[in-house]
CSV table of C-alpha atoms and ligand atoms in Angstrom, one decimal:
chain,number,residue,atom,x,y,z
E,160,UNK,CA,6.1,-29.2,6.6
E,161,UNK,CA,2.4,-29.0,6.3
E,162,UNK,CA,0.6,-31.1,4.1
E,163,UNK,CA,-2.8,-29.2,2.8
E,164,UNK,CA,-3.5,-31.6,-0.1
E,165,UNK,CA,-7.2,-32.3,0.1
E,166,UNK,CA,-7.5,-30.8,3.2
E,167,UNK,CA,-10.7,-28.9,4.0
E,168,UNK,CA,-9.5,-25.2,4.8
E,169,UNK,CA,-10.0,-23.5,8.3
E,170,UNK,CA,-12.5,-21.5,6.7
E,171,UNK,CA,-14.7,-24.4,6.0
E,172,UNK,CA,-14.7,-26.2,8.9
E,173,UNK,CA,-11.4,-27.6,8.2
E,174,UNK,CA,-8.2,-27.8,11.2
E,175,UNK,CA,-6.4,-24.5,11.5
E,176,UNK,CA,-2.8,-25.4,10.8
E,177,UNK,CA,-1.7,-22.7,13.7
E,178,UNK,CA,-3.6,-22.2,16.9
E,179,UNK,CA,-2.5,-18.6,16.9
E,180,UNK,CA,-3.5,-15.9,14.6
E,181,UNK,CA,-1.3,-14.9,12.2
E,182,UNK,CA,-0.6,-10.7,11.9
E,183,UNK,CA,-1.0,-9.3,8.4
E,184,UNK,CA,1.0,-6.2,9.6
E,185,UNK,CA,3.7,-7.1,11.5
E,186,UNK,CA,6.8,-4.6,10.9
E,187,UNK,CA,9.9,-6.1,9.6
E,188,UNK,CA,12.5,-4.4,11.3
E,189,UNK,CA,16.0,-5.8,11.4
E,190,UNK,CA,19.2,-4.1,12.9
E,191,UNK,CA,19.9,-2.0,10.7
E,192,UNK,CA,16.4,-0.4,11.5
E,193,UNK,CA,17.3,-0.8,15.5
E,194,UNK,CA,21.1,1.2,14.6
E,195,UNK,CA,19.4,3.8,12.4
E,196,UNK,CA,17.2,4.8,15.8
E,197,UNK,CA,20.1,4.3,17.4
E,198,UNK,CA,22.7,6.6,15.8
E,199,UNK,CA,19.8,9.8,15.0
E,200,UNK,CA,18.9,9.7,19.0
E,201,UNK,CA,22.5,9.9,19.4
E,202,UNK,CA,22.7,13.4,17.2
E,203,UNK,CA,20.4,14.8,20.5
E,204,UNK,CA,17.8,16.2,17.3
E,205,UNK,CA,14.7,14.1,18.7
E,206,UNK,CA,12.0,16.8,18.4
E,207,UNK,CA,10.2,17.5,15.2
E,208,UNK,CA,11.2,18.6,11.3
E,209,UNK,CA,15.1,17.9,12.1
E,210,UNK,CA,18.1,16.7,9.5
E,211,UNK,CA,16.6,13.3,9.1
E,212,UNK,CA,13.1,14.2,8.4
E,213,UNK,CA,14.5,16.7,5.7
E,214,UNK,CA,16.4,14.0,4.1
E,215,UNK,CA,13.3,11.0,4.2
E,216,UNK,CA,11.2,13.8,2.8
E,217,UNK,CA,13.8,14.4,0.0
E,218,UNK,CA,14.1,11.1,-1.1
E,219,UNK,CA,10.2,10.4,-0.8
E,220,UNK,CA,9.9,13.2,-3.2
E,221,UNK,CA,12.8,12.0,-5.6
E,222,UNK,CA,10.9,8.4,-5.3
E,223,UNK,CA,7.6,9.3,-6.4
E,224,UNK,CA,8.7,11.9,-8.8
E,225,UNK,CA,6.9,14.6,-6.9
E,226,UNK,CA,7.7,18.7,-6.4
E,227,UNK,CA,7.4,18.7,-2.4
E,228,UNK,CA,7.1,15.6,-0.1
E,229,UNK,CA,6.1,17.0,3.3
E,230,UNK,CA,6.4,14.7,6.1
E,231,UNK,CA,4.0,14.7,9.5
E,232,UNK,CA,3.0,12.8,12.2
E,233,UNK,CA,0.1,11.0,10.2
E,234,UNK,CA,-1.9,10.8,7.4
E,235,UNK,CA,-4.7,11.8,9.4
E,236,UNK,CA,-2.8,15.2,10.2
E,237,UNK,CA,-2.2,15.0,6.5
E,238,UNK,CA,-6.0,15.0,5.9
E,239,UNK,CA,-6.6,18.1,8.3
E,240,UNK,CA,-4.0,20.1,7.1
E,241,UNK,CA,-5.1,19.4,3.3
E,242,UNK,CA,-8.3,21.2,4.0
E,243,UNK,CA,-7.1,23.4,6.3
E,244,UNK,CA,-5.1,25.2,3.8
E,245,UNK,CA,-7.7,25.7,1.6
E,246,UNK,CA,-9.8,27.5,4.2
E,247,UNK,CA,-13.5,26.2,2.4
E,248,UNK,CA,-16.2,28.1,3.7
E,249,UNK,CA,-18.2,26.6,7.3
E,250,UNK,CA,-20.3,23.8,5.9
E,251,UNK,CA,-18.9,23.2,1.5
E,252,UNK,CA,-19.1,20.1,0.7
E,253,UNK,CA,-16.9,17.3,0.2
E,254,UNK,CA,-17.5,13.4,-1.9
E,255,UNK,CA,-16.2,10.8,0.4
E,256,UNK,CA,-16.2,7.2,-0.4
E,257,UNK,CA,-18.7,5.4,1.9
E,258,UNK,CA,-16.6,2.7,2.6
E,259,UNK,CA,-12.6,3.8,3.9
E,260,UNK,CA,-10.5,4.5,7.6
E,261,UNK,CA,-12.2,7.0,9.6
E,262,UNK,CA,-9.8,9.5,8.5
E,263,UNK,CA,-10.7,10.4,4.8
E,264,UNK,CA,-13.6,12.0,6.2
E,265,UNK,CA,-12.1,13.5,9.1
E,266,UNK,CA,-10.1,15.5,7.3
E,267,UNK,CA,-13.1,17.6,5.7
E,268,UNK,CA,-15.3,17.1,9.2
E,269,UNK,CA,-12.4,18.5,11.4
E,270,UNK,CA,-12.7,21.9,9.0
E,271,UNK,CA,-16.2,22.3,9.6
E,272,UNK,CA,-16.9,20.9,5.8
E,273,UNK,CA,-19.8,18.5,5.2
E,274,UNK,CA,-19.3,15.1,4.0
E,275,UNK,CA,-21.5,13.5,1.6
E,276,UNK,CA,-20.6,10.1,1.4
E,277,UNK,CA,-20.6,8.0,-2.3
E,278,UNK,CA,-21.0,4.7,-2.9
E,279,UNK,CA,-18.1,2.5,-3.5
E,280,UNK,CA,-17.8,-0.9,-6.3
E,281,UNK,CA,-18.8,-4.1,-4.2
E,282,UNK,CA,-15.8,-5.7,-5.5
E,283,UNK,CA,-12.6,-3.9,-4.4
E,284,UNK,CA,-14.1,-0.6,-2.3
E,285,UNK,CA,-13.1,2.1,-4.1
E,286,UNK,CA,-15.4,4.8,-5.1
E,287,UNK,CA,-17.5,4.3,-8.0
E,288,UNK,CA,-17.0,6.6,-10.2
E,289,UNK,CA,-20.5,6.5,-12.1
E,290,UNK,CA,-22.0,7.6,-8.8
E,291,UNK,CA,-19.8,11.0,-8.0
E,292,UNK,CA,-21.7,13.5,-10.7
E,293,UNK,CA,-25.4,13.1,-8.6
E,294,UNK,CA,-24.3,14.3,-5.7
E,295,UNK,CA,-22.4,17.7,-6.7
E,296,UNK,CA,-24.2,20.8,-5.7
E,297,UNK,CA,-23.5,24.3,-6.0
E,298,UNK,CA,-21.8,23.7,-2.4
E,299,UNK,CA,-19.5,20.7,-3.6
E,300,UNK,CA,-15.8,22.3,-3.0
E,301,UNK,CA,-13.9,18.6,-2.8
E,302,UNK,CA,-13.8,14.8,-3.8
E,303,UNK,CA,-11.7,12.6,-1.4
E,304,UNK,CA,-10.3,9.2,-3.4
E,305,UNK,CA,-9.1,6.8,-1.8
E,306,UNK,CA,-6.7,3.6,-3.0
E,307,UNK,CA,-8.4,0.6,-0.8
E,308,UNK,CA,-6.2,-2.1,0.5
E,309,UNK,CA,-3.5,-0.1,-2.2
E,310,UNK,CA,-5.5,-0.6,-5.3
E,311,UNK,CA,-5.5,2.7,-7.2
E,312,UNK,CA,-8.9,4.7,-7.6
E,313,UNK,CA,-9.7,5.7,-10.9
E,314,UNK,CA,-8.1,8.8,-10.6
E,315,UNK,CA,-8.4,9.9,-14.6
E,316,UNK,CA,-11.9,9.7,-14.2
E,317,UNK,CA,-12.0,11.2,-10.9
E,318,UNK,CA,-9.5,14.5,-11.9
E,319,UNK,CA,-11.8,14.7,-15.2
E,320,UNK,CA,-15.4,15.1,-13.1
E,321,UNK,CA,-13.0,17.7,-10.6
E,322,UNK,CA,-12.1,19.9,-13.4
E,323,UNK,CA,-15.2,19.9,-15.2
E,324,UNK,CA,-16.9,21.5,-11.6
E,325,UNK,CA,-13.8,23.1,-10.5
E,326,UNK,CA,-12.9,21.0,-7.6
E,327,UNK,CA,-9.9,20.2,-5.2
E,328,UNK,CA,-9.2,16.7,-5.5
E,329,UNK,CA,-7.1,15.0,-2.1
E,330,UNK,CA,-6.0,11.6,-3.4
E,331,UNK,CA,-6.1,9.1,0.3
E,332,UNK,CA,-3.5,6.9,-0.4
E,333,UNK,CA,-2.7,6.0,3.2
E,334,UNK,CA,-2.7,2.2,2.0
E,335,UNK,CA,-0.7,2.7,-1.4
E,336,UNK,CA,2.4,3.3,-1.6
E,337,UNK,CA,4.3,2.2,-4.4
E,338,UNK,CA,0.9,1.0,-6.5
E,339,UNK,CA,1.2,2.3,-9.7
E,340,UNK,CA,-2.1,4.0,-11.7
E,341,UNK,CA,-1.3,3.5,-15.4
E,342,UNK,CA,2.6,3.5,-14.9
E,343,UNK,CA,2.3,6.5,-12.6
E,344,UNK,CA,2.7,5.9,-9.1
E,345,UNK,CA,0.3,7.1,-6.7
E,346,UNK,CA,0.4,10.0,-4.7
E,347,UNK,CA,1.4,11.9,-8.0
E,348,UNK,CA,-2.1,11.7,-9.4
E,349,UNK,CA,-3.9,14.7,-7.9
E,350,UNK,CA,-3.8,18.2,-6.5
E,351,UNK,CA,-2.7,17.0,-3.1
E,352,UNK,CA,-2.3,13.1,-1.7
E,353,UNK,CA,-1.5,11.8,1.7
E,354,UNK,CA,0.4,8.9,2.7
E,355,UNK,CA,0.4,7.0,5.6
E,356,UNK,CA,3.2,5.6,7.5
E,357,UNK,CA,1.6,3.8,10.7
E,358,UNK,CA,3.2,0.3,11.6
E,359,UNK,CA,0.4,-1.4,9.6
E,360,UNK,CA,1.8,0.2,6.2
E,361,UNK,CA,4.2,-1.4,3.8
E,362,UNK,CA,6.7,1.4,4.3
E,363,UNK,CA,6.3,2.5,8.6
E,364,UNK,CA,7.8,5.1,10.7
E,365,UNK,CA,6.1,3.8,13.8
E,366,UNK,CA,3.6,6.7,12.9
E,367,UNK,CA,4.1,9.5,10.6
E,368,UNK,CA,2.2,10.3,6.9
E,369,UNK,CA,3.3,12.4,4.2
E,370,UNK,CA,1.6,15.3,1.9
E,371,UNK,CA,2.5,15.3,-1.8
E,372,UNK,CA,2.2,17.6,-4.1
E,373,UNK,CA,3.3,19.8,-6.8
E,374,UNK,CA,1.6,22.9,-5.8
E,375,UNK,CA,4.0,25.2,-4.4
E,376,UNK,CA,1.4,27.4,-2.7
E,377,UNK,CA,-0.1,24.9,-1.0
E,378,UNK,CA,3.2,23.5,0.5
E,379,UNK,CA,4.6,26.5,1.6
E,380,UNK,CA,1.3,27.4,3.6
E,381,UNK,CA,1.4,23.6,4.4
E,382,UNK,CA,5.1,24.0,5.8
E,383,UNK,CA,4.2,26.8,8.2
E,384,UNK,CA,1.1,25.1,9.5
E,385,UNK,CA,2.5,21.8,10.2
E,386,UNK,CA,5.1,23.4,12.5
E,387,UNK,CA,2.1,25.8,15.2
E,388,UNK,CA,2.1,28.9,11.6
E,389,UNK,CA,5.8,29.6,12.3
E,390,UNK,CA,8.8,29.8,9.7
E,391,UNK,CA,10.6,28.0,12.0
E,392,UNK,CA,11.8,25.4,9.0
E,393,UNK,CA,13.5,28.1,7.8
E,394,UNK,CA,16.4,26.7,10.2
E,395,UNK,CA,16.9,23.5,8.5
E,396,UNK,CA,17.4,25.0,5.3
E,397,UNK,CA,18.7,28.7,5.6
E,398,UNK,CA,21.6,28.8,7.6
E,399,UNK,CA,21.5,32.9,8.1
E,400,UNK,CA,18.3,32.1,9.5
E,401,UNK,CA,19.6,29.9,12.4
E,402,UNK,CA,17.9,30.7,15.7
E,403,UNK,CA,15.2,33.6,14.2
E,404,UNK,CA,11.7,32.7,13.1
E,405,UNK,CA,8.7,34.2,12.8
E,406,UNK,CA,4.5,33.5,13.7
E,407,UNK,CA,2.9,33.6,9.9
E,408,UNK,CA,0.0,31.8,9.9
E,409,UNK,CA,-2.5,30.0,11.6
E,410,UNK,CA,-1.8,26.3,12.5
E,411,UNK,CA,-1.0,23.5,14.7
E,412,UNK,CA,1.8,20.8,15.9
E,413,UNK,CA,2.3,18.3,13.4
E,414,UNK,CA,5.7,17.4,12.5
E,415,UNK,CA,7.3,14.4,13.4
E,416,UNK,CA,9.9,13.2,15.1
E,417,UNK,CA,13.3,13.5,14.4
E,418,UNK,CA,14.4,9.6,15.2
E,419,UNK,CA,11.3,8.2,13.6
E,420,UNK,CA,12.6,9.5,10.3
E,421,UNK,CA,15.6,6.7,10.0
E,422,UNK,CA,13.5,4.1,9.8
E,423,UNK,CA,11.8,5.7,6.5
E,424,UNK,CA,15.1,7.0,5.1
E,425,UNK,CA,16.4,2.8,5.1
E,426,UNK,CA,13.9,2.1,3.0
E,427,UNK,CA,15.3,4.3,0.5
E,428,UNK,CA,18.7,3.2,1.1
E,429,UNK,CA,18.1,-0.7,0.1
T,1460,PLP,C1,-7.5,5.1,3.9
T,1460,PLP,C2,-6.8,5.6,5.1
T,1460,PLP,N1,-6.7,6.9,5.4
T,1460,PLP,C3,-6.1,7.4,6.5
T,1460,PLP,C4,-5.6,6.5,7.4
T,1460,PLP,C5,-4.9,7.1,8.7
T,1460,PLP,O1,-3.6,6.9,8.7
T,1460,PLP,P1,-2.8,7.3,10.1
T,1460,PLP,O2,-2.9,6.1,11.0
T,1460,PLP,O3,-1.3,7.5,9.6
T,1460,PLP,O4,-3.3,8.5,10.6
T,1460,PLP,C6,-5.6,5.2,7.2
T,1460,PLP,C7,-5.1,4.3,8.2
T,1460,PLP,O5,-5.1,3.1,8.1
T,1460,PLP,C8,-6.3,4.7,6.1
T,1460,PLP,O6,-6.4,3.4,5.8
């Protein structure tokens, strides 16, 4: 037992009471995690978009309260493939907070969009809200919020200034799940939001991220592009359909793996 009555913290000069640093992400994963992996290797469905990743994105969706929960291999991909679908024309612009992961702003950069980066409050990083308004132009097609450290953006505010220009609003909220924005938990809050599901995250899948929405347009383009513009999901849910799909659309690889999924499904299972 460590006594740090009247002791002058670390910080100050005081004695570090470990040598070694101490991880603020370290996974807990326990056998039931190491059995999970275990027994969905077993089934021989290790690629991506099998069974398991059906079933975690089901119960994601019945979780947050949310039409389609679409799970890939990052919220990063997430971020690409929610401005992908919108197909923006070369050079729009999108609001991005000036201080958040890479990734918010890779999204809109990796589709040829422009970012035009907004200020953020001083005291807990998210955007500030005040400053959005002066910087949309007639080329403004998107605002990117983003939950820092999990603390909701304020997304009334933020939806409010979309609608009144007619913008697309993706909600980051790589670092929030299960916060909750006036009783509402994020990833509910806006046209699109994307989770994040790296081992640094409260709920992990080794890697992996989600998209969220309600839009059913958007997730059925979503669904074909996450999986290279086939209908090749079709499989998992249509069994007629077994071993026949199609080339649709335009798109890349990013689904997930099949094995990964049982460490997310657990965490509904508790
Ligand atoms: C705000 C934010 N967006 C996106 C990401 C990217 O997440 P991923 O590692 O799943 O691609 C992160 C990762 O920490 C993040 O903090």
């Amino acid at each position: 037992m460590i006594n740090i009555k009247n002791k002058k913290l670390a910080i100050n000069g005081g004695i570090p009471v470990t040598a070694q640093s101490v991880l603020i992400h370290k996974p807990y994963l326990d056998e039931n995690d190491f059995q999970a992996i275990n027994e969905t290797a077993r089934t021989t469905f290790v690629s991506g978009n099998g069974p398991a990743c059906i079933e975690f994105e089901k119960k994601l969706a019945n979780y947050l309260g949310a039409k389609h929960a679409l799970y890939t291999n990052s919220c990063t991909t997430a971020l690409d493939l929610a401005f992908k679908v919108k197909n923006f024309p070369e050079g729009s612009e999108v609001i991005v907070p000036n201080f958040t992961y890479t990734s918010s702003a890779l999204g809109p950069l990796l589709n040829k969009l422009k970012i035009v980066l907004c200020d953020v409050y001083s005291d807990n990083g998210n955007i500030d809200i005040s400053k959005i308004e002066a910087l949309i132009t007639e080329k403004t097609v998107a605002i990117v919020a983003v939950d820092y450290a999990g603390n909701p953006a304020e997304m009334d505010e933020i939806n409010e200034i979309a609608k009144r220009y007619n913008l697309y609003v993706v909600h980051d909220t790589a670092q929030s799940i299960g916060s909750r924005y006036k009783g509402k938990l994020t990833g509910t809050l806006s046209d699109l939001a994307t989770f994040s599901f790296h081992g640094t995250k409260n709920l992990t899948t080794g890697e992996g991220g989600a998209l969220i929405t309600n839009n059913d347009e958007l997730a059925k383009r979503i669904i074909f592009m996450r999986e290279k513009g086939t209908d090749k999901q079709s499989f998992q849910v249509d069994n007629k359909r077994r071993g026949f799909y199609e080339y649709v659309d335009i798109g890349s690889s990013f689904v997930q793996s099949n094995i990964l999924c049982a460490l997310g499904i657990l965490r509904f299972d508790l």
